[in-house]
Short mmCIF file of C-alpha atoms and ligand atoms in Angstrom, two decimals:
data_model
loop_
_atom_site.label_atom_id
_atom_site.label_comp_id
_atom_site.label_asym_id
_atom_site.label_seq_id
_atom_site.Cartn_x
_atom_site.Cartn_y
_atom_site.Cartn_z
CA MET A 1 -0.03 0.05 0.00
CA ILE A 2 1.76 3.19 -1.18
CA ILE A 3 0.49 6.81 -0.73
CA ASP A 4 1.96 9.57 -2.82
CA ILE A 5 2.00 13.09 -1.29
CA ILE A 6 2.55 15.84 -3.89
CA ALA A 7 4.17 19.21 -3.15
CA GLY A 8 5.53 21.75 -5.53
CA ALA A 9 5.19 25.39 -4.37
CA ARG A 10 5.91 27.25 -1.11
CA PRO A 11 2.36 27.05 0.38
CA ASN A 12 2.26 23.31 -0.35
CA PHE A 13 5.22 22.68 1.85
CA ILE A 14 3.53 24.37 4.80
CA LYS A 15 0.39 22.29 4.13
CA ILE A 16 2.09 18.88 3.75
CA ALA A 17 4.37 19.17 6.84
CA PRO A 18 1.72 18.16 9.40
CA LEU A 19 0.44 15.34 7.16
CA VAL A 20 3.86 13.84 6.74
CA ASP A 21 4.34 14.11 10.56
CA ALA A 22 1.11 12.34 11.18
CA LEU A 23 1.74 9.60 8.59
CA LYS A 24 5.22 9.01 9.97
CA SER A 25 3.91 8.62 13.55
CA HIS A 26 1.11 6.28 12.55
CA ILE A 27 3.54 4.15 10.57
CA ALA A 28 5.93 4.07 13.51
CA ASN A 29 2.90 2.85 15.56
CA GLY A 30 2.21 0.00 13.13
CA LEU A 31 0.22 1.41 10.26
CA ASN A 32 1.09 -0.86 7.40
CA ILE A 33 1.55 1.58 4.57
CA SER A 34 4.45 3.49 2.98
CA TYR A 35 4.51 6.84 1.34
CA ARG A 36 6.49 8.76 -1.30
CA LEU A 37 6.94 12.46 -0.79
CA ILE A 38 7.04 13.87 -4.34
CA HIS A 39 8.39 17.31 -4.94
CA THR A 40 7.68 18.50 -8.40
CA GLY A 41 10.27 21.26 -8.30
CA GLN A 42 7.73 23.98 -9.29
CA HIS A 43 9.47 26.18 -6.66
CA TYR A 44 13.22 25.61 -6.46
CA ASP A 45 15.08 28.58 -4.98
CA GLU A 46 16.46 27.74 -1.58
CA LYS A 47 14.27 30.56 -0.15
CA MET A 48 11.09 29.27 -1.86
CA SER A 49 11.67 25.52 -1.15
CA SER A 50 14.40 23.87 0.88
CA GLN A 51 14.44 26.36 3.76
CA PHE A 52 10.87 25.22 4.51
CA PHE A 53 11.93 21.55 4.51
CA LYS A 54 14.67 22.35 7.02
CA GLU A 55 12.73 24.64 9.26
CA LEU A 56 9.57 22.54 9.42
CA GLY A 57 11.48 19.21 9.67
CA ILE A 58 9.98 17.80 6.43
CA PRO A 59 11.89 14.74 5.32
CA GLU A 60 13.83 14.93 2.11
CA PRO A 61 11.46 14.18 -0.81
CA THR A 62 11.59 10.72 -2.14
CA ILE A 63 12.02 12.26 -5.61
CA ASN A 64 12.27 15.86 -7.00
CA PHE A 65 11.08 16.12 -10.56
CA GLY A 66 13.01 19.44 -10.85
CA ILE A 67 10.47 20.91 -13.28
CA GLY A 68 11.21 24.56 -12.53
CA SER A 69 9.50 27.57 -14.16
CA GLY A 70 7.64 27.79 -17.39
CA SER A 71 4.40 28.82 -19.02
CA GLN A 72 1.18 27.43 -17.55
CA ALA A 73 1.00 24.68 -20.16
CA SER A 74 4.71 23.81 -20.28
CA GLN A 75 4.97 23.58 -16.44
CA THR A 76 1.82 21.55 -16.08
CA ALA A 77 2.73 19.23 -19.04
CA ALA A 78 6.30 18.62 -17.57
CA ILE A 79 4.90 17.77 -14.20
CA MET A 80 2.39 15.33 -15.75
CA LEU A 81 5.09 13.63 -17.75
CA SER A 82 7.40 13.17 -14.81
CA TYR A 83 4.65 11.87 -12.52
CA GLU A 84 3.47 9.43 -15.21
CA ASN A 85 6.90 8.09 -15.67
CA LEU A 86 7.17 7.51 -11.93
CA LEU A 87 3.84 5.62 -11.90
CA LEU A 88 4.96 3.55 -14.85
CA VAL A 89 7.82 2.28 -12.72
CA GLN A 90 5.71 1.92 -9.54
CA LYS A 91 2.05 2.64 -9.12
CA SER A 92 0.71 3.98 -5.87
CA ASN A 93 -2.68 3.28 -4.29
CA LEU A 94 -3.70 6.91 -3.34
CA CYS A 95 -2.41 10.29 -4.48
CA ILE A 96 -2.81 13.13 -2.00
CA VAL A 97 -2.66 16.63 -3.47
CA VAL A 98 -2.98 19.88 -1.49
CA GLY A 99 -4.02 23.44 -2.45
CA ASP A 100 -4.38 24.84 -5.94
CA VAL A 101 -1.13 25.16 -7.68
CA ASN A 102 -0.26 23.73 -11.06
CA SER A 103 1.42 20.70 -9.37
CA THR A 104 -1.89 19.96 -7.67
CA MET A 105 -3.85 19.77 -10.81
CA ALA A 106 -1.22 18.09 -12.98
CA CYS A 107 -0.66 15.15 -10.56
CA SER A 108 -4.37 14.69 -9.88
CA ILE A 109 -4.99 14.19 -13.62
CA VAL A 110 -2.16 11.72 -13.92
CA ALA A 111 -3.16 9.69 -10.91
CA LYS A 112 -6.80 9.54 -11.96
CA LYS A 113 -5.87 8.40 -15.52
CA ASN A 114 -3.79 5.63 -13.90
CA ASN A 115 -6.88 4.63 -11.86
CA ILE A 116 -5.34 5.78 -8.60
CA LYS A 117 -7.68 7.34 -6.18
CA VAL A 118 -7.16 11.03 -5.52
CA ALA A 119 -7.58 12.86 -2.17
CA HIS A 120 -7.53 16.66 -2.24
CA VAL A 121 -6.68 18.62 0.80
CA GLU A 122 -8.25 22.14 0.81
CA ALA A 123 -10.86 21.02 -1.65
CA GLY A 124 -13.96 23.01 -2.55
CA ILE A 125 -12.75 26.57 -2.04
CA ARG A 126 -13.83 28.84 -4.97
CA SER A 127 -13.00 32.46 -5.85
CA ARG A 128 -15.37 32.39 -8.86
CA ASP A 129 -12.70 34.28 -10.77
CA MET A 130 -11.83 32.17 -13.77
CA THR A 131 -8.94 34.55 -14.68
CA MET A 132 -6.94 33.02 -11.77
CA PRO A 133 -4.92 29.93 -12.75
CA GLU A 134 -5.60 28.65 -9.26
CA GLU A 135 -9.39 28.66 -9.76
CA ILE A 136 -9.04 26.43 -12.90
CA ASN A 137 -6.70 24.16 -10.99
CA ARG A 138 -9.22 23.91 -8.08
CA ILE A 139 -12.17 23.14 -10.33
CA ILE A 140 -10.35 20.56 -12.50
CA THR A 141 -8.77 18.89 -9.48
CA ASP A 142 -12.17 18.70 -7.63
CA SER A 143 -13.92 17.35 -10.71
CA ILE A 144 -11.76 14.20 -10.53
CA THR A 145 -11.14 13.95 -6.78
CA ASP A 146 -12.40 10.92 -4.84
CA TYR A 147 -11.99 12.19 -1.28
CA PHE A 148 -12.44 15.85 -0.40
CA PHE A 149 -10.83 17.27 2.73
CA THR A 150 -12.19 20.80 3.38
CA THR A 151 -11.22 23.74 5.52
CA SER A 152 -14.61 25.26 5.93
CA GLN A 153 -18.41 24.70 5.65
CA SER A 154 -18.54 27.07 2.66
CA ALA A 155 -16.14 24.77 0.83
CA CYS A 156 -18.40 21.82 1.73
CA ASP A 157 -21.37 23.70 0.43
CA ASN A 158 -19.62 24.52 -2.85
CA LEU A 159 -18.85 20.88 -3.45
CA ARG A 160 -22.34 19.69 -2.73
CA ALA A 161 -23.68 22.33 -5.09
CA GLU A 162 -21.32 20.87 -7.74
CA GLY A 163 -22.82 17.43 -7.14
CA VAL A 164 -20.34 15.90 -4.87
CA ALA A 165 -21.84 13.20 -2.60
CA SER A 166 -21.76 14.23 1.08
CA ASP A 167 -20.11 10.99 2.13
CA LYS A 168 -16.99 11.89 0.10
CA ILE A 169 -16.62 15.33 1.85
CA PHE A 170 -14.71 15.45 5.15
CA PHE A 171 -14.64 18.77 7.00
CA VAL A 172 -11.37 18.39 8.73
CA GLY A 173 -9.98 21.93 9.19
CA ASN A 174 -6.83 23.50 7.91
CA THR A 175 -3.44 21.85 7.80
CA MET A 176 -1.68 25.16 7.27
CA ILE A 177 -2.94 26.08 10.65
CA ASP A 178 -1.62 22.82 12.07
CA THR A 179 1.88 24.08 11.10
CA LEU A 180 1.14 27.48 12.74
CA VAL A 181 -0.07 25.83 16.03
CA LYS A 182 3.02 23.57 16.14
CA PHE A 183 5.56 26.38 15.49
CA LYS A 184 3.78 29.39 17.17
CA ASP A 185 6.07 29.31 20.11
CA HIS A 186 9.14 28.88 18.04
CA LEU A 187 8.78 31.84 15.68
CA LYS A 188 12.14 33.74 15.12
CA ARG A 189 12.87 37.42 15.16
CA PRO A 190 14.41 38.17 11.73
CA PRO A 191 17.65 40.27 11.54
CA ILE A 192 15.73 43.18 10.03
CA TRP A 193 13.93 43.59 13.40
CA ASN A 194 17.15 45.05 15.02
CA GLU A 195 18.53 46.55 11.88
CA LEU A 196 15.45 48.83 11.61
CA ASN A 197 14.68 48.92 15.33
CA LEU A 198 11.20 47.72 14.66
CA GLN A 199 8.61 47.83 17.41
CA LYS A 200 5.59 45.56 17.96
CA LYS A 201 2.47 46.83 16.17
CA GLU A 202 4.40 49.65 14.68
CA TYR A 203 5.20 48.35 11.18
CA ILE A 204 3.27 47.14 8.10
CA LEU A 205 4.01 43.70 6.55
CA LEU A 206 3.38 43.48 2.77
CA THR A 207 3.36 40.62 0.29
CA LEU A 208 2.19 40.69 -3.39
CA HIS A 209 2.63 37.95 -5.99
CA ARG A 210 -0.73 37.47 -7.84
CA PRO A 211 -0.08 37.86 -11.56
CA SER A 212 -3.09 40.33 -11.78
CA ASN A 213 -1.31 42.59 -9.22
CA VAL A 214 2.38 42.25 -10.12
CA ASP A 215 2.83 41.39 -13.69
CA VAL A 216 2.30 44.84 -15.12
CA SER A 217 5.03 47.16 -13.81
CA GLU A 218 3.02 50.47 -13.87
CA ASN A 219 0.22 48.80 -11.78
CA LEU A 220 2.69 47.39 -9.31
CA LYS A 221 4.47 50.79 -8.99
CA LEU A 222 1.19 52.70 -8.41
CA VAL A 223 0.08 50.21 -5.69
CA LEU A 224 3.41 50.62 -3.90
CA GLU A 225 3.36 54.34 -4.22
CA LYS A 226 -0.18 54.55 -2.78
CA ILE A 227 0.67 52.27 0.11
CA CYS A 228 3.79 54.35 0.86
CA GLU A 229 2.01 57.71 0.52
CA ASN A 230 -0.60 56.59 2.99
CA SER A 231 1.59 54.95 5.58
CA LYS A 232 2.38 57.89 7.74
CA ASN A 233 6.03 56.86 7.38
CA THR A 234 5.45 53.64 9.27
CA PRO A 235 8.09 51.09 8.33
CA ILE A 236 6.76 48.67 5.51
CA ILE A 237 8.58 45.31 5.32
CA PHE A 238 8.06 43.69 1.89
CA PRO A 239 9.51 40.15 1.50
CA VAL A 240 9.56 39.88 -2.34
CA HIS A 241 8.25 36.82 -4.13
CA PRO A 242 10.54 36.00 -7.11
CA ARG A 243 7.71 36.54 -9.59
CA THR A 244 7.36 40.07 -8.14
CA LEU A 245 11.07 40.69 -8.09
CA LYS A 246 11.32 40.27 -11.84
CA VAL A 247 8.95 43.21 -12.30
CA LEU A 248 10.34 45.32 -9.48
CA GLU A 249 13.67 45.29 -11.22
CA THR A 250 12.18 47.09 -14.23
CA PHE A 251 11.45 50.40 -12.40
CA GLU A 252 12.76 52.66 -9.69
CA ILE A 253 10.94 53.20 -6.42
CA ASN A 254 12.43 54.84 -3.36
CA TYR A 255 10.67 55.54 -0.14
CA ASN A 256 12.61 55.84 3.11
CA ASN A 257 10.15 53.57 4.90
CA LEU A 258 9.83 50.93 2.26
CA HIS A 259 12.13 47.99 2.92
CA PHE A 260 12.53 45.06 0.49
CA THR A 261 13.72 41.70 1.71
CA GLU A 262 14.23 38.31 0.06
CA PRO A 263 11.40 35.75 0.63
CA MET A 264 11.57 34.88 4.25
CA GLY A 265 11.66 31.69 6.18
CA TYR A 266 8.41 30.51 7.75
CA LEU A 267 9.44 31.19 11.32
CA GLU A 268 10.78 34.67 10.63
CA PHE A 269 7.89 35.61 8.34
CA ASN A 270 5.20 34.58 10.85
CA PHE A 271 7.15 36.40 13.60
CA LEU A 272 6.69 39.52 11.59
CA THR A 273 2.99 38.68 10.83
CA LYS A 274 2.25 38.11 14.57
CA HIS A 275 3.61 41.52 15.60
CA ALA A 276 2.57 43.58 12.65
CA MET A 277 0.17 46.55 12.96
CA VAL A 278 -1.43 45.28 9.68
CA VAL A 279 -0.61 42.89 6.96
CA ILE A 280 -1.28 43.90 3.29
CA THR A 281 -1.29 40.94 1.02
CA ASP A 282 -2.80 39.14 -2.03
CA SER A 283 -1.82 35.74 -0.63
CA GLY A 284 -4.41 33.16 0.27
CA GLY A 285 -2.46 31.31 3.08
CA ILE A 286 -1.44 34.66 4.80
CA THR A 287 -5.12 35.63 5.20
CA GLU A 288 -5.62 32.37 7.24
CA GLU A 289 -2.58 32.97 9.41
CA THR A 290 -3.56 36.59 10.22
CA THR A 291 -7.07 35.27 11.08
CA VAL A 292 -5.72 32.84 13.56
CA MET A 293 -3.15 35.27 15.09
CA GLY A 294 -5.86 38.07 15.14
CA VAL A 295 -3.83 40.49 13.12
CA PRO A 296 -5.54 43.07 10.85
CA CYS A 297 -5.29 41.96 7.24
CA ILE A 298 -5.93 43.98 4.06
CA THR A 299 -6.39 41.61 1.05
CA PHE A 300 -5.73 43.50 -2.10
CA ARG A 301 -7.86 41.41 -4.40
CA GLU A 302 -11.32 41.51 -5.99
CA THR A 303 -12.31 38.05 -4.71
CA THR A 304 -11.34 35.54 -2.13
CA GLU A 305 -11.82 31.83 -2.01
CA ARG A 306 -11.46 31.96 1.78
CA PRO A 307 -14.64 33.98 2.81
CA GLU A 308 -14.42 32.85 6.40
CA THR A 309 -11.30 34.95 6.89
CA VAL A 310 -13.47 37.99 6.19
CA SER A 311 -16.76 36.86 7.84
CA ILE A 312 -15.17 35.35 10.94
CA GLY A 313 -11.54 36.54 10.85
CA THR A 314 -9.60 39.88 10.65
CA ASN A 315 -9.38 40.01 6.94
CA GLU A 316 -11.00 42.67 4.69
CA LEU A 317 -11.20 42.15 0.98
CA VAL A 318 -10.67 45.74 -0.39
CA GLY A 319 -10.55 45.25 -4.18
CA THR A 320 -7.62 46.36 -6.40
CA ASN A 321 -8.11 50.05 -6.80
CA PRO A 322 -4.90 51.52 -5.25
CA GLU A 323 -6.90 54.63 -4.19
CA ILE A 324 -8.30 52.44 -1.40
CA PHE A 325 -5.16 53.07 0.61
CA ASN A 326 -6.20 56.69 1.05
CA SER A 327 -8.74 55.53 3.47
CA ILE A 328 -8.37 51.92 4.57
CA LEU A 329 -5.09 52.37 6.41
CA ASN A 330 -6.59 55.06 8.55
CA ILE A 331 -8.94 52.56 10.13
CA VAL A 332 -5.82 50.65 11.30
CA PHE A 333 -4.04 53.77 12.47
CA ASP A 334 -7.19 54.86 14.39
CA GLY A 335 -7.14 51.42 16.15
CA LYS A 336 -10.66 50.75 14.77
CA TRP A 337 -10.06 47.55 12.83
CA LYS A 338 -12.56 44.85 13.48
CA ARG A 339 -11.62 41.95 15.80
CA GLY A 340 -12.20 38.31 14.75
CA ASN A 341 -12.48 34.74 15.80
CA ILE A 342 -10.82 31.45 14.71
CA PRO A 343 -12.90 29.42 12.27
CA ASP A 344 -14.14 25.95 13.32
CA LYS A 345 -11.53 23.21 13.34
CA TRP A 346 -8.59 25.46 12.72
CA ASP A 347 -7.11 24.06 15.81
CA GLY A 348 -3.88 22.17 14.92
CA LYS A 349 -5.56 18.75 14.70
CA THR A 350 -6.44 18.60 11.09
CA ALA A 351 -3.70 16.20 9.93
CA GLU A 352 -4.87 13.65 12.62
CA ARG A 353 -8.48 13.96 11.35
CA ILE A 354 -7.27 13.31 7.85
CA LEU A 355 -5.36 10.30 9.07
CA SER A 356 -8.44 8.78 10.73
CA VAL A 357 -10.37 9.11 7.41
CA LEU A 358 -7.42 7.75 5.35
CA LYS A 359 -7.27 4.63 7.63
CA LYS A 360 -10.94 3.98 6.87
CA ILE A 361 -10.30 4.41 3.11
CA ILE A 362 -7.18 2.30 2.84
CA ILE A 363 -7.10 -0.08 5.78
CA ASP A 364 -10.80 -0.82 6.61
CA LYS A 365 -11.95 -0.01 3.12
CA SER A 366 -15.11 1.34 4.71
CA ILE A 367 -15.38 4.50 2.65
C1 UD1 B 200 2.54 29.74 -7.71
C2 UD1 B 200 1.06 29.30 -7.75
C3 UD1 B 200 0.26 30.24 -6.89
C4 UD1 B 200 0.80 30.34 -5.46
C5 UD1 B 200 2.24 30.72 -5.60
C6 UD1 B 200 2.81 30.64 -4.07
C7 UD1 B 200 0.29 28.29 -9.90
C8 UD1 B 200 -0.37 28.62 -11.21
N1 UD1 B 200 0.55 29.39 -9.18
O1 UD1 B 200 2.66 31.04 -8.34
O2 UD1 B 200 -1.07 29.76 -6.85
O3 UD1 B 200 0.03 31.26 -4.81
O4 UD1 B 200 3.00 29.77 -6.35
O5 UD1 B 200 4.01 31.27 -3.94
O6 UD1 B 200 0.64 27.25 -9.59
N2 UD1 B 200 10.45 31.75 -9.52
C9 UD1 B 200 11.69 31.74 -9.16
N3 UD1 B 200 12.05 30.83 -8.22
C10 UD1 B 200 11.21 29.89 -7.65
C11 UD1 B 200 9.92 29.82 -8.15
C12 UD1 B 200 9.48 30.82 -9.02
O7 UD1 B 200 12.50 32.53 -9.55
O8 UD1 B 200 11.72 29.07 -6.86
C13 UD1 B 200 9.93 32.78 -10.50
C14 UD1 B 200 10.10 32.36 -11.89
O9 UD1 B 200 10.51 33.48 -12.61
C15 UD1 B 200 8.63 32.02 -12.36
C16 UD1 B 200 7.88 32.93 -11.46
O10 UD1 B 200 8.61 33.03 -10.25
O11 UD1 B 200 8.47 32.08 -13.63
C17 UD1 B 200 6.46 32.34 -11.15
O12 UD1 B 200 6.61 31.02 -10.54
P1 UD1 B 200 5.41 29.94 -10.73
O13 UD1 B 200 5.64 28.74 -9.83
O14 UD1 B 200 5.07 29.76 -12.21
O15 UD1 B 200 4.11 30.71 -10.12
P2 UD1 B 200 3.96 31.60 -8.84
O16 UD1 B 200 3.73 33.01 -9.28
O17 UD1 B 200 5.14 31.29 -7.99
N1 UDP B 201 5.52 32.74 3.64
C1 UDP B 201 6.76 32.73 4.13
N2 UDP B 201 7.67 33.59 3.75
C2 UDP B 201 7.35 34.64 2.98
C3 UDP B 201 6.04 34.80 2.47
C4 UDP B 201 5.20 33.86 2.86
O1 UDP B 201 7.11 31.82 4.87
O2 UDP B 201 8.30 35.56 2.70
C5 UDP B 201 4.58 31.68 4.02
C6 UDP B 201 3.26 32.26 4.80
O3 UDP B 201 3.43 32.28 6.10
C7 UDP B 201 2.25 31.19 4.33
C8 UDP B 201 2.67 30.80 2.91
O4 UDP B 201 3.99 31.18 2.82
O5 UDP B 201 2.34 30.01 5.09
C9 UDP B 201 1.86 31.45 1.77
O6 UDP B 201 2.40 31.26 0.61
P1 UDP B 201 2.11 32.24 -0.64
O7 UDP B 201 1.62 33.61 -0.14
O8 UDP B 201 3.30 32.24 -1.49
O9 UDP B 201 0.98 31.40 -1.48
P2 UDP B 201 -0.63 31.39 -1.40
O10 UDP B 201 -1.06 31.03 0.01
O11 UDP B 201 -1.10 32.76 -1.86
O12 UDP B 201 -0.97 30.38 -2.37
#
């Protein structure tokens, strides 16, 4: 009995870490299965990949396809070919994919065409924005998934509305939050803290990497200008995603309080999140982490596939008109940002819940 766990991009590593931990401990306690940890190589820079394996204690992947970057089609196709080749050598019995990146969709298609059952962790979330590559990945993956592990009731509702049988949907919570719960007391102050003499709740943390926000240099420049102009000279720490870096290098922008850094390690990044006055982001995962840590979060996007971060958590979806920064930051400066709660089952025990279901699927064969 072999389970494949697929990971390719930064947020995947954070989501699979607790799953691998749980599998390892159940195997050590006699669960008679083996697993292959498959890294597609979609992300490959040390700061986008291996530092997460080291920090989070994820074992070395069984195999790394080393796919690297490419257009949507070439990257997806290369991942599919590599995974198919692996399955031709040795098939697995179950393929676990997480999230919504190209690696998720590519491997789910290959597994399914080889008659291998697919389990999708973080199934059912929908932005309803078909211009996002991730939304296409989610819909295609869920259209061929056998076992749906969800982070929220709204994800379960979406799946049922698409015709998925209720007994294949398992509302288990959020493995990204398992990682946060495990490491929350081990977060690390990054060197920039002392370099800039940062103070708790007196700086802004910024991340931007969605193609719609960063791929056009004039748009990215304007967004950064508007944030800086409305920041009352508060330090802004901006760990730059490699996709964004390529565009940033095409123009000049100089504000005394805007500080660029390389992509950060998980422990340092979440230390900065925890103590930020506000996080401005277009990330999905970061809106979940700010929700759990109760940190004000401004999501610079038109849609979110994680509505509970807004309805329950501390996140606000503000659209993509840069003029919004003329007003939205004042709510934070005035101390009037809403408070939030932690969504149901975002409690650090999700991987264990997934394991209990997996045992029923593969050992008892009762699902
Ligand atoms: C991918 C995911 C996105 C996710 C993000 C997390 C898809 C379609 N997109 O977007 O959902 O939110 O990861 O960070 O799967 N690059 C490097 N080094 C790396 C990785 C990327 O330099 O290690 C650069 C390359 O120039 C590459 C670009 O970043 O072309 C984009 O990388 P890619 O993996 O295609 O998409 P992301 O924007 O990272
Ligand atoms: N993250 C990190 N360092 C950074 C930026 C993000 O460790 O410099 C972590 C963050 O805490 C979260 C995950 O990366 O766990 C989110 O990944 P990303 O924003 O790249 O992808 P998304 O969630 O939007 O798909």
